[in-house]
Amino acid sequence: MNIVFIQLPLLDHGYNYIAGNMANAPATLQAFCLSNYRTKINAVQLPQTIQNFGSDPIIVNAILHHEPTHVAFTCYLWNVERSLAIAQKIKALTPEVTILFGGPEIQLQAHILQQHHPEINIFIIGEGEFFFQHYIRNTHHQFLHTINGNTVFIQPADAYIPIDKMVEPYTQGYLQPMFDGSLSVEITRGCPFTCNYCLYSKNTSKVRSIPPDTIATIIHKAKKDNIKEIYLLAPTFNQSKHFTNYCNALIQSNNTIPLHTEIRADRITKETITLLKKAGFRSFEVGLQTMNQTCLQHIGRNTNAQKELEGIVRLKDAGFTLQVGIIPGLPTDTPESFMETIDTLLDYGLGNEIELYPLMVLPGTALYDEALQHNATFMQQPPYYFIEGFNFSQQDLHAINAYFEDTTGFLFNTPYIPSFIFDTHGTLTASALINLTQGSDPKNALHHIQTSHFTFYLLCDSSTQIDIALQTILSHCNIHTMLYSVVCIYNDILDDSAIARTLLAAINTFYYRMMHFQDTYDRLPVRIFQLFETLETFLHAQKLYSCINPILLLTPENYTKLSQVDIAYPFPIVIQKGFAKQCIQWLKEQYTESIELVSFQDEADQKYVYTSMGIPYSNAVSFKTLLL
């Protein structure tokens, strides 16, 4: 038996979510299988670069390179549709391969199980270790069920993998740190709480925790590996019965690595803060959700909102970095009450700490049943966003989002502009520079696409060339599970409305649903940009365009003219090669908080600017540009 484990990331045009694709599940299952059944199986994971950045064909080829008998996908709501598409390609090429789908998204009421998917041999509901210990021993048939034609393995509610049978993957060499040097480690599995919007406690209510001495072993190895930060995966770290022992183990290991975890703040005391500081914690996530006490009780959160707030303030005053999550739309909450939640947090000086999360009506949760009972409207496909119902209309939710942006400065639209550094020697081909003025055809780039987000740079001298090229790209590219940017290097005004009509034909995609709270054109799998060489045309385009994103090439001439015009900062720019040092002071004044709107033509310029502005610079993955 030869198993390939894979967990795909959430895609966006700027790869902003790659660091969140912590491959703990594939690593844990690989460690479990090889530690217990090495003589019977071989198990591998895909390399991080391929798994996180690779295009669908690149990933398929990488999987088949291992000649697997089994391919096991860890499915979340953000990757299940792409996982299915890749599984279909694998099955078409190698019908004999067994495809396994597990992970949090695989639930009885999940969208994927409402249709028959013959390419998936077994769907797994429950813990992966429980499935594999029975599957490898061929005792799994007793747990198989047929649902809408699908074969589904269901772990019994009272069956759990004991903690001494689990294998911690990092210390065993199966879990690698992320590109930014961070590491996530599962120290607790299961949650004792029963929040009605959450699947975690329903799937794994029995709490199991690794021994404190394992924590010390993890820290010892992490120091050797020069890990930059460790995320301890535990739903409520300070509620664990091992909390004090964990902290003491961290203190005794002389931990100097910044730690991050999730906690409840209602029981935070001065003594707790002292212990957390000595242990090495620097940041926390706190799920406040709302200050409406009636709502908290209704959704099963047994906490006192005021005490949570007081604990949050104590943590901030002690110097910890915080992320305080709140969710609009919960049943028995109201728009007015939720606005008061935002105002209260602002009054306590927590404007920079608030994170507004959309409510998801996850199949299998009590909230899902309640939403059906009350005829609430929500997406029937991933990501299952709540649309309206209970006490909230769509207009209420939009008003809350707008109020949140106005009062905190947070932006739901993720700023992004492409890189203009054209490297012909990178690892994966991520872009193509196509000279339309010389008759180059964008179709020639299609077979060279190696990344999940690919950029077409179009050198052109007429809008007709761009129209034809865009039609070619949209008709030949896979817009359902991959993303694209088209950059028009052209200094005249384009027909923005015509391009918008073309793009809006591509809205029935997962990415469009996932980016529900962003502006329409930022939700599309294909984004259009235009680079302007003159300030005058750029300013004209800013006023006219709604679909196309104008970018200004910052030359010495344009830089001089900027002081003479009325323009709102920041706006997207590309620093002309060699001009970074001359404009560094201006960049510090205008772009310190929005460096993502600055692109470069030269890597040395980018490194200089980032270093000068105190921004971490990393080039862990190098991408290649195809010249056509």
Short mmCIF file of N, CA and C in Angstrom, two decimals, residues 305-378:
data_model
loop_
_atom_site.label_atom_id
_atom_site.label_comp_id
_atom_site.label_asym_id
_atom_site.label_seq_id
_atom_site.Cartn_x
_atom_site.Cartn_y
_atom_site.Cartn_z
N ALA A 305 -19.79 37.70 29.13
CA ALA A 305 -19.19 38.61 28.15
C ALA A 305 -18.38 39.72 28.82
N GLN A 306 -18.87 40.26 29.91
CA GLN A 306 -18.17 41.35 30.57
C GLN A 306 -16.84 40.87 31.15
N LYS A 307 -16.85 39.66 31.73
CA LYS A 307 -15.60 39.11 32.27
C LYS A 307 -14.62 38.79 31.14
N GLU A 308 -15.14 38.32 30.00
CA GLU A 308 -14.28 38.10 28.83
C GLU A 308 -13.61 39.42 28.43
N LEU A 309 -14.40 40.47 28.39
CA LEU A 309 -13.88 41.77 27.98
C LEU A 309 -12.82 42.26 28.95
N GLU A 310 -13.07 42.11 30.23
CA GLU A 310 -12.10 42.54 31.23
C GLU A 310 -10.80 41.74 31.11
N GLY A 311 -10.93 40.44 30.83
CA GLY A 311 -9.74 39.61 30.64
C GLY A 311 -8.96 40.01 29.40
N ILE A 312 -9.68 40.36 28.34
CA ILE A 312 -9.03 40.82 27.10
C ILE A 312 -8.22 42.08 27.37
N VAL A 313 -8.81 43.01 28.11
CA VAL A 313 -8.11 44.26 28.42
C VAL A 313 -6.86 43.97 29.25
N ARG A 314 -6.96 43.05 30.21
CA ARG A 314 -5.79 42.69 31.03
C ARG A 314 -4.67 42.14 30.13
N LEU A 315 -5.04 41.30 29.18
CA LEU A 315 -4.05 40.72 28.28
C LEU A 315 -3.38 41.80 27.43
N LYS A 316 -4.19 42.72 26.92
CA LYS A 316 -3.61 43.80 26.10
C LYS A 316 -2.70 44.68 26.95
N ASP A 317 -3.15 45.04 28.14
CA ASP A 317 -2.34 45.89 29.01
C ASP A 317 -1.02 45.22 29.39
N ALA A 318 -1.02 43.88 29.38
CA ALA A 318 0.19 43.14 29.72
C ALA A 318 1.14 43.02 28.53
N GLY A 319 0.72 43.52 27.36
CA GLY A 319 1.61 43.55 26.21
C GLY A 319 1.42 42.44 25.20
N PHE A 320 0.40 41.62 25.37
CA PHE A 320 0.15 40.54 24.41
C PHE A 320 -0.53 41.10 23.15
N THR A 321 -0.21 40.51 22.01
CA THR A 321 -0.90 40.81 20.76
C THR A 321 -2.17 39.97 20.70
N LEU A 322 -3.29 40.59 20.36
CA LEU A 322 -4.58 39.90 20.44
C LEU A 322 -5.33 39.96 19.12
N GLN A 323 -6.09 38.91 18.87
CA GLN A 323 -7.09 38.87 17.81
C GLN A 323 -8.41 38.51 18.48
N VAL A 324 -9.34 39.45 18.48
CA VAL A 324 -10.62 39.26 19.16
C VAL A 324 -11.70 39.06 18.11
N GLY A 325 -12.20 37.84 18.00
CA GLY A 325 -13.16 37.51 16.97
C GLY A 325 -14.60 37.80 17.37
N ILE A 326 -15.34 38.45 16.45
CA ILE A 326 -16.77 38.66 16.65
C ILE A 326 -17.50 38.25 15.38
N ILE A 327 -18.77 37.79 15.53
CA ILE A 327 -19.53 37.23 14.42
C ILE A 327 -20.92 37.86 14.36
N PRO A 328 -21.25 38.60 13.30
CA PRO A 328 -22.61 39.12 13.17
C PRO A 328 -23.56 38.07 12.61
N GLY A 329 -24.82 38.13 13.04
CA GLY A 329 -25.84 37.25 12.47
C GLY A 329 -26.27 36.09 13.34
N LEU A 330 -25.66 35.93 14.51
CA LEU A 330 -26.00 34.80 15.37
C LEU A 330 -27.45 34.91 15.86
N PRO A 331 -28.13 33.78 16.01
CA PRO A 331 -29.53 33.82 16.46
C PRO A 331 -29.67 34.45 17.84
N THR A 332 -30.73 35.23 18.00
CA THR A 332 -31.11 36.03 19.17
C THR A 332 -30.28 37.29 19.33
N ASP A 333 -29.19 37.44 18.57
CA ASP A 333 -28.51 38.73 18.53
C ASP A 333 -29.30 39.66 17.60
N THR A 334 -29.01 40.93 17.62
CA THR A 334 -29.70 41.89 16.75
C THR A 334 -28.66 42.82 16.13
N PRO A 335 -29.00 43.47 15.01
CA PRO A 335 -28.05 44.43 14.42
C PRO A 335 -27.67 45.53 15.40
N GLU A 336 -28.65 46.03 16.16
CA GLU A 336 -28.37 47.11 17.11
C GLU A 336 -27.43 46.63 18.21
N SER A 337 -27.70 45.43 18.71
CA SER A 337 -26.86 44.88 19.77
C SER A 337 -25.44 44.62 19.26
N PHE A 338 -25.34 44.16 18.00
CA PHE A 338 -24.01 43.86 17.48
C PHE A 338 -23.21 45.14 17.25
N MET A 339 -23.90 46.19 16.81
CA MET A 339 -23.22 47.48 16.69
C MET A 339 -22.70 47.93 18.05
N GLU A 340 -23.48 47.65 19.10
CA GLU A 340 -23.05 47.99 20.45
C GLU A 340 -21.81 47.18 20.85
N THR A 341 -21.73 45.93 20.39
CA THR A 341 -20.54 45.12 20.64
C THR A 341 -19.31 45.80 20.06
N ILE A 342 -19.41 46.25 18.81
CA ILE A 342 -18.29 46.95 18.18
C ILE A 342 -17.95 48.22 18.95
N ASP A 343 -18.97 49.00 19.31
CA ASP A 343 -18.74 50.25 20.04
C ASP A 343 -18.08 49.99 21.39
N THR A 344 -18.52 48.94 22.08
CA THR A 344 -17.93 48.63 23.38
C THR A 344 -16.46 48.29 23.25
N LEU A 345 -16.12 47.49 22.26
CA LEU A 345 -14.72 47.13 22.05
C LEU A 345 -13.89 48.37 21.69
N LEU A 346 -14.47 49.25 20.90
CA LEU A 346 -13.78 50.50 20.57
C LEU A 346 -13.58 51.36 21.81
N ASP A 347 -14.60 51.43 22.65
CA ASP A 347 -14.51 52.22 23.88
C ASP A 347 -13.41 51.71 24.81
N TYR A 348 -13.16 50.41 24.74
CA TYR A 348 -12.11 49.81 25.58
C TYR A 348 -10.74 49.83 24.88
N GLY A 349 -10.66 50.54 23.77
CA GLY A 349 -9.38 50.68 23.08
C GLY A 349 -8.94 49.46 22.31
N LEU A 350 -9.90 48.67 21.82
CA LEU A 350 -9.57 47.41 21.15
C LEU A 350 -9.85 47.45 19.65
N GLY A 351 -9.87 48.66 19.07
CA GLY A 351 -10.17 48.78 17.65
C GLY A 351 -9.22 48.02 16.75
N ASN A 352 -7.94 47.97 17.12
CA ASN A 352 -6.95 47.27 16.29
C ASN A 352 -6.97 45.76 16.49
N GLU A 353 -7.65 45.33 17.54
CA GLU A 353 -7.65 43.89 17.85
C GLU A 353 -8.88 43.16 17.30
N ILE A 354 -9.92 43.89 16.92
CA ILE A 354 -11.17 43.24 16.50
C ILE A 354 -10.99 42.57 15.14
N GLU A 355 -11.51 41.36 15.02
CA GLU A 355 -11.58 40.67 13.73
C GLU A 355 -13.03 40.27 13.50
N LEU A 356 -13.59 40.73 12.41
CA LEU A 356 -14.99 40.45 12.08
C LEU A 356 -15.06 39.23 11.18
N TYR A 357 -15.66 38.17 11.69
CA TYR A 357 -15.76 36.92 10.93
C TYR A 357 -17.18 36.74 10.40
N PRO A 358 -17.33 36.30 9.16
CA PRO A 358 -18.68 36.00 8.66
C PRO A 358 -19.22 34.73 9.30
N LEU A 359 -20.51 34.71 9.54
CA LEU A 359 -21.16 33.52 10.10
C LEU A 359 -21.29 32.47 9.00
N MET A 360 -20.86 31.26 9.30
CA MET A 360 -21.02 30.13 8.38
C MET A 360 -22.00 29.14 8.99
N VAL A 361 -22.98 28.74 8.22
CA VAL A 361 -23.98 27.77 8.68
C VAL A 361 -23.50 26.39 8.24
N LEU A 362 -22.67 25.78 9.07
CA LEU A 362 -22.00 24.54 8.69
C LEU A 362 -22.93 23.34 8.81
N PRO A 363 -23.03 22.53 7.75
CA PRO A 363 -23.84 21.31 7.83
C PRO A 363 -23.38 20.43 8.99
N GLY A 364 -24.34 19.91 9.73
CA GLY A 364 -24.02 19.04 10.86
C GLY A 364 -24.05 19.74 12.20
N THR A 365 -24.14 21.08 12.19
CA THR A 365 -24.17 21.82 13.45
C THR A 365 -25.61 22.07 13.89
N ALA A 366 -25.78 22.38 15.17
CA ALA A 366 -27.10 22.75 15.67
C ALA A 366 -27.59 24.03 15.01
N LEU A 367 -26.66 24.93 14.68
CA LEU A 367 -27.04 26.16 13.98
C LEU A 367 -27.65 25.85 12.62
N TYR A 368 -27.14 24.85 11.93
CA TYR A 368 -27.67 24.44 10.63
C TYR A 368 -29.13 24.03 10.77
N ASP A 369 -29.41 23.21 11.78
CA ASP A 369 -30.80 22.78 12.00
C ASP A 369 -31.69 23.97 12.36
N GLU A 370 -31.16 24.87 13.19
CA GLU A 370 -31.94 26.04 13.59
C GLU A 370 -32.20 26.96 12.40
N ALA A 371 -31.22 27.10 11.52
CA ALA A 371 -31.39 27.94 10.34
C ALA A 371 -32.47 27.38 9.42
N LEU A 372 -32.50 26.07 9.27
CA LEU A 372 -33.55 25.45 8.45
C LEU A 372 -34.92 25.66 9.10
N GLN A 373 -34.97 25.50 10.42
CA GLN A 373 -36.23 25.65 11.14
C GLN A 373 -36.80 27.06 11.01
N HIS A 374 -35.93 28.05 10.99
CA HIS A 374 -36.37 29.45 10.96
C HIS A 374 -36.30 30.05 9.55
N ASN A 375 -36.08 29.20 8.55
CA ASN A 375 -36.05 29.65 7.15
C ASN A 375 -35.00 30.73 6.91
N ALA A 376 -33.89 30.63 7.60
CA ALA A 376 -32.79 31.55 7.33
C ALA A 376 -32.18 31.22 5.97
N THR A 377 -31.61 32.22 5.33
CA THR A 377 -30.99 32.02 4.02
C THR A 377 -29.48 31.92 4.17
N PHE A 378 -28.91 30.88 3.57
CA PHE A 378 -27.46 30.72 3.60
C PHE A 378 -27.02 29.92 2.38
#
